[in-house]
Tab-separated table of C-alpha atoms in Angstrom:
chain	number	residue	atom	x	y	z
A	1	MET	CA	122.975	118.998	90.773
A	2	LYS	CA	125.502	116.630	92.352
A	3	ASP	CA	122.979	115.826	95.094
A	4	ILE	CA	120.357	114.957	92.477
A	5	GLY	CA	122.795	112.562	90.821
A	6	VAL	CA	123.487	110.804	94.123
A	7	LEU	CA	119.769	110.648	94.868
A	8	ILE	CA	118.916	109.091	91.495
A	9	LYS	CA	121.789	106.606	91.860
A	10	GLU	CA	120.481	105.494	95.260
A	11	GLN	CA	116.954	105.141	93.935
A	12	LEU	CA	117.896	103.058	90.897
A	13	GLY	CA	120.524	101.038	92.749
A	14	ASN	CA	118.083	99.944	95.447
A	15	LEU	CA	114.974	99.137	93.399
A	16	GLY	CA	115.031	95.492	94.493
A	17	ILE	CA	115.284	96.447	98.170
A	18	MET	CA	112.454	98.977	97.828
A	19	PHE	CA	110.091	96.458	96.247
A	20	ARG	CA	110.885	93.812	98.872
A	21	ILE	CA	110.424	96.224	101.784
A	22	SER	CA	107.207	97.499	100.234
A	23	LYS	CA	105.895	93.948	99.969
A	24	TYR	CA	106.791	93.101	103.575
A	25	GLN	CA	105.290	96.349	104.873
A	26	ASP	CA	102.013	95.595	103.115
A	27	MET	CA	101.961	92.114	104.612
A	28	SER	CA	102.727	93.391	108.128
A	29	ASP	CA	100.081	96.124	107.896
A	30	TYR	CA	97.338	93.601	107.209
A	31	GLN	CA	98.598	90.450	108.934
A	32	SER	CA	96.104	90.797	111.815
A	33	HIS	CA	93.136	91.313	109.461
A	34	TYR	CA	90.975	88.420	108.325
A	35	LEU	CA	90.994	89.591	104.698
A	36	GLY	CA	94.693	90.433	104.755
A	37	LEU	CA	96.024	91.985	101.561
A	38	VAL	CA	92.533	91.901	100.043
A	39	TRP	CA	92.031	95.256	101.762
A	40	GLU	CA	94.671	96.716	99.440
A	41	TYR	CA	92.179	96.248	96.623
A	42	LEU	CA	88.907	96.432	98.526
A	43	TYR	CA	89.548	99.848	100.081
A	44	PRO	CA	89.937	101.755	96.785
A	45	LEU	CA	86.817	100.043	95.430
A	46	ILE	CA	84.884	101.187	98.494
A	47	GLN	CA	86.144	104.732	97.950
A	48	ILE	CA	85.051	104.723	94.322
A	49	GLY	CA	81.684	103.262	95.371
A	50	ILE	CA	81.098	106.069	97.854
A	51	TYR	CA	81.779	108.739	95.263
A	52	TRP	CA	79.617	106.866	92.779
A	53	LEU	CA	76.683	107.057	95.183
A	54	VAL	CA	77.262	110.686	96.152
A	55	PHE	CA	78.131	112.208	92.803
A	56	GLY	CA	76.830	109.674	90.321
A	57	ILE	CA	73.386	109.152	91.853
A	58	GLY	CA	72.957	111.909	94.423
A	59	LEU	CA	74.068	114.694	92.089
A	60	LYS	CA	73.287	114.797	88.401
A	61	LYS	CA	75.942	116.963	86.814
A	62	GLY	CA	77.897	117.297	83.653
A	63	THR	CA	81.084	118.952	82.525
A	64	SER	CA	81.746	121.591	79.927
A	65	THR	CA	83.381	118.925	77.749
A	66	GLY	CA	80.147	116.954	77.546
A	67	VAL	CA	81.579	114.043	79.524
A	68	ASP	CA	79.395	112.376	82.144
A	69	TYR	CA	80.286	113.924	85.510
A	70	LEU	CA	80.861	110.649	87.360
A	71	THR	CA	83.132	109.427	84.563
A	72	TRP	CA	85.048	112.713	84.581
A	73	MET	CA	85.315	112.712	88.367
A	74	VAL	CA	86.549	109.137	88.941
A	75	ILE	CA	89.276	109.434	86.301
A	76	GLY	CA	90.576	112.512	88.130
A	77	ILE	CA	90.111	111.286	91.682
A	78	THR	CA	92.156	108.130	91.036
A	79	PRO	CA	95.544	109.885	90.675
A	80	TRP	CA	94.552	112.287	93.472
A	81	PHE	CA	93.967	109.478	95.993
A	82	TYR	CA	97.317	107.982	95.038
A	83	MET	CA	99.252	111.255	95.200
A	84	ASN	CA	97.604	112.287	98.461
A	85	SER	CA	98.326	108.963	100.139
A	86	VAL	CA	101.946	108.843	98.937
A	87	THR	CA	102.580	112.482	99.893
A	88	ASN	CA	101.331	112.038	103.458
A	89	GLN	CA	103.018	108.680	104.013
A	90	ALA	CA	106.320	109.742	102.441
A	91	SER	CA	106.467	112.868	104.599
A	92	LYS	CA	106.773	110.748	107.763
A	93	SER	CA	108.707	107.829	106.259
A	94	ILE	CA	112.111	108.847	107.671
A	95	TYR	CA	110.687	109.952	111.001
A	96	GLN	CA	108.925	106.602	111.504
A	97	GLN	CA	111.934	104.500	110.533
A	98	VAL	CA	114.363	105.995	113.039
A	99	GLY	CA	115.240	102.485	114.250
A	100	MET	CA	116.316	101.367	110.792
A	101	VAL	CA	118.246	104.587	110.268
A	102	SER	CA	120.185	104.295	113.534
A	103	LYS	CA	120.983	100.560	113.616
A	104	MET	CA	122.165	99.808	110.091
A	105	LYS	CA	123.728	101.369	107.049
A	106	PHE	CA	120.721	102.056	104.886
A	107	PRO	CA	120.057	104.419	101.947
A	108	VAL	CA	117.582	106.637	103.800
A	109	SER	CA	116.625	108.468	100.608
A	110	VAL	CA	114.693	105.414	99.371
A	111	LEU	CA	112.259	105.425	102.313
A	112	PRO	CA	109.841	107.945	100.704
A	113	THR	CA	110.027	106.013	97.419
A	114	ILE	CA	109.057	102.795	99.196
A	115	LYS	CA	105.741	104.455	100.102
A	116	LEU	CA	105.293	105.330	96.446
A	117	ILE	CA	105.727	101.690	95.454
A	118	SER	CA	103.549	100.251	98.228
A	119	ASN	CA	100.567	102.356	97.107
A	120	LEU	CA	100.744	101.308	93.466
A	121	SER	CA	98.474	98.277	93.922
A	122	SER	CA	95.647	100.514	95.126
A	123	PHE	CA	96.288	102.924	92.263
A	124	TRP	CA	96.064	100.202	89.611
A	125	THR	CA	92.858	98.870	91.175
A	126	MET	CA	91.199	102.278	91.248
A	127	LEU	CA	92.329	103.086	87.709
A	128	ALA	CA	90.974	99.825	86.317
A	129	PHE	CA	87.673	100.275	88.127
A	130	SER	CA	87.442	103.897	86.941
A	131	ILE	CA	87.944	102.845	83.318
A	132	VAL	CA	85.210	100.220	83.710
A	133	ILE	CA	82.837	102.895	85.043
A	134	ALA	CA	83.820	105.221	82.197
A	135	TYR	CA	83.128	102.495	79.652
A	136	PHE	CA	79.687	101.551	80.933
A	137	ARG	CA	78.498	105.085	81.737
A	138	GLY	CA	80.136	107.132	79.017
A	139	GLY	CA	81.126	104.598	76.376
A	140	LEU	CA	84.823	105.424	76.835
A	141	MET	CA	86.948	103.725	74.183
A	142	PRO	CA	90.735	103.655	73.698
A	143	THR	CA	92.207	106.262	71.355
A	144	ILE	CA	95.691	107.288	70.296
A	145	TYR	CA	95.606	109.932	73.043
A	146	TRP	CA	95.831	107.148	75.616
A	147	LEU	CA	99.526	106.794	74.719
A	148	GLN	CA	100.335	109.981	76.603
A	149	TRP	CA	99.057	108.305	79.743
A	150	PHE	CA	102.588	106.915	80.089
A	151	TYR	CA	103.976	110.449	80.064
A	152	TYR	CA	101.589	111.634	82.781
A	153	PHE	CA	102.272	108.531	84.873
A	154	PHE	CA	106.014	109.246	84.625
A	155	ALA	CA	105.393	112.908	85.477
A	156	MET	CA	103.348	111.869	88.526
A	157	ILE	CA	106.088	109.522	89.751
A	158	MET	CA	108.798	112.169	89.319
A	159	TRP	CA	106.711	114.751	91.161
A	160	LEU	CA	106.105	112.374	94.059
A	161	VAL	CA	109.793	111.444	94.290
A	162	ALA	CA	110.837	115.115	94.348
A	163	PHE	CA	108.063	116.207	96.708
A	164	GLY	CA	108.599	113.126	98.889
A	165	ILE	CA	112.309	113.653	99.497
A	166	PHE	CA	111.620	117.311	100.295
A	167	ASN	CA	108.726	116.651	102.687
A	168	SER	CA	110.393	113.744	104.482
A	169	THR	CA	113.491	115.840	105.166
A	170	ILE	CA	111.598	118.934	106.286
A	171	THR	CA	109.456	116.793	108.602
A	172	VAL	CA	112.601	115.687	110.436
A	173	LEU	CA	113.909	119.253	110.667
A	174	ILE	CA	110.589	120.889	111.595
A	175	ARG	CA	108.282	118.608	113.601
A	176	ASP	CA	105.147	120.705	112.943
A	177	TYR	CA	105.575	120.536	109.189
A	178	ARG	CA	103.747	117.201	108.821
A	179	ILE	CA	100.587	118.624	110.411
A	180	PHE	CA	100.853	121.684	108.184
A	181	LEU	CA	101.240	119.455	105.113
A	182	GLN	CA	98.144	117.441	105.974
A	183	SER	CA	96.127	120.657	106.194
A	184	VAL	CA	97.499	121.853	102.857
A	185	MET	CA	96.591	118.560	101.199
A	186	ARG	CA	93.004	118.864	102.454
A	187	VAL	CA	92.784	122.287	100.823
A	188	LEU	CA	94.395	121.050	97.613
A	189	PHE	CA	91.720	118.368	97.310
A	190	TYR	CA	89.272	121.138	96.431
A	191	MET	CA	91.779	123.271	94.515
A	192	SER	CA	93.293	120.648	92.223
A	193	GLY	CA	90.346	120.121	89.924
A	194	VAL	CA	89.317	116.820	91.495
A	195	LEU	CA	85.626	117.679	91.915
A	196	PHE	CA	85.282	120.900	89.930
A	197	ASN	CA	86.275	121.809	86.411
A	198	PHE	CA	88.181	125.078	86.735
A	199	GLU	CA	88.538	125.387	82.969
A	200	THR	CA	84.980	126.614	82.509
A	201	ASN	CA	83.355	130.023	82.308
A	202	ALA	CA	81.978	129.499	85.829
A	203	PHE	CA	85.379	130.450	87.286
A	204	PRO	CA	87.180	133.790	86.721
A	205	ALA	CA	90.003	133.362	84.219
A	206	PRO	CA	92.780	134.765	86.507
A	207	PHE	CA	91.656	132.459	89.333
A	208	ALA	CA	91.640	129.445	87.020
A	209	ARG	CA	95.103	130.238	85.642
A	210	ILE	CA	96.567	130.397	89.154
A	211	LEU	CA	95.025	127.058	90.103
A	212	GLN	CA	96.391	125.468	86.933
A	213	LEU	CA	99.946	126.077	88.161
A	214	ASN	CA	99.341	123.485	90.885
A	215	PRO	CA	101.393	120.312	90.030
A	216	PHE	CA	98.569	118.096	91.308
A	217	PHE	CA	96.186	119.824	88.893
A	218	TYR	CA	98.631	119.219	86.026
A	219	VAL	CA	98.689	115.463	86.659
A	220	ILE	CA	94.932	115.145	87.255
A	221	SER	CA	93.958	117.154	84.173
A	222	GLY	CA	96.579	115.238	82.208
A	223	PHE	CA	94.986	111.898	83.052
A	224	ARG	CA	91.643	113.286	81.920
A	225	ASP	CA	93.086	114.719	78.722
A	226	SER	CA	94.562	111.307	77.938
A	227	MET	CA	91.368	109.391	78.616
A	228	PHE	CA	88.915	111.820	77.031
A	229	SER	CA	91.036	112.700	73.983
A	230	GLN	CA	91.206	116.448	74.431
A	231	TYR	CA	94.834	117.563	74.252
A	232	TRP	CA	98.378	116.337	73.788
A	233	PHE	CA	100.619	117.420	76.642
A	234	TRP	CA	102.781	119.568	74.342
A	235	GLN	CA	99.706	121.641	73.531
A	236	ARG	CA	100.004	123.051	77.063
A	237	PRO	CA	103.629	124.239	76.914
A	238	ILE	CA	103.436	126.816	79.720
A	239	LEU	CA	101.842	124.413	82.206
A	240	THR	CA	104.289	121.677	81.204
A	241	ILE	CA	107.318	123.941	81.693
A	242	VAL	CA	106.014	125.227	85.045
A	243	PHE	CA	105.349	121.669	86.226
A	244	TRP	CA	108.845	120.399	85.429
A	245	LEU	CA	110.440	123.510	86.911
A	246	MET	CA	108.593	122.778	90.160
A	247	VAL	CA	109.745	119.149	90.040
A	248	LEU	CA	113.330	120.338	89.533
A	249	PHE	CA	113.015	122.886	92.344
A	250	PHE	CA	111.798	120.385	94.948
A	251	LEU	CA	114.325	117.818	93.722
A	252	LEU	CA	117.192	120.290	94.060
A	253	VAL	CA	116.171	121.683	97.442
A	254	GLY	CA	115.007	118.334	98.827
A	255	SER	CA	118.137	116.398	97.831
A	256	HIS	CA	120.429	119.186	99.051
A	257	LEU	CA	118.761	119.337	102.479
A	258	HIS	CA	118.583	115.550	102.704
A	259	TYR	CA	122.307	114.989	102.199
A	260	LYS	CA	123.245	118.029	104.263
A	261	PHE	CA	121.372	116.840	107.364
A	262	ARG	CA	121.251	113.053	106.845
A	263	ALA	CA	124.113	112.405	109.258
A	264	ARG	CA	122.130	114.231	111.951
A	265	PHE	CA	118.737	112.617	111.360
A	266	VAL	CA	118.956	110.336	114.393
A	267	ASP	CA	119.872	113.227	116.684
A	268	LEU	CA	117.148	115.432	115.227
A	269	ILE	CA	114.503	112.732	115.625
């Protein structure tokens, strides 16, 4: 628990640095492009457009909740794109910044969190566009259930911080882990409820219950529950407890390994 306290202190104490580095990284990534930072907003719109064409026009489906399939899908795919991008980028954040780690005194634990911040602009763009689609296609209107969106956003951030510090440390210790993680994330795309509703009679109940233990599924279904006014998060106590236990587990293990091996990161890389 001491390691978690140090980790949280470093995160909160370096918020200004993280936002500035995130801003400069975004600018450097797109400085040679004609449209520059416009791509930060254009890319997620292109992604949503592709899925609109494939699933909204190419496939005419619905969900068991009676919600238009495209509306249901884009609300869920928005947090998935964000979590997938942050997870993959955070996993190699320490490995890629070996120069910064070796040449200056720097709180290395904030490197995964910087990736979390730098992807927020794309997340907000996709979320806004998804809500617009939901309004015009399904007549989505704000309800009191939307308030729990803040809870699920906080839960998503905490999961990414915990998973990020774990993955970034393991990637330094085990070089093949990053490739393994990318493969796992590809599988989780289909097993996190992004494209298919596992809470229907079409899937065996034991299979569905196992998939619901996936933290990515918890966040994705939570965003949908908030937007489509189905459940409050406390109405799923078992899934909520399991989710936060997994966050605590990765936070404990990740922070412990990070501070145990941090002095050797340069040698290991």
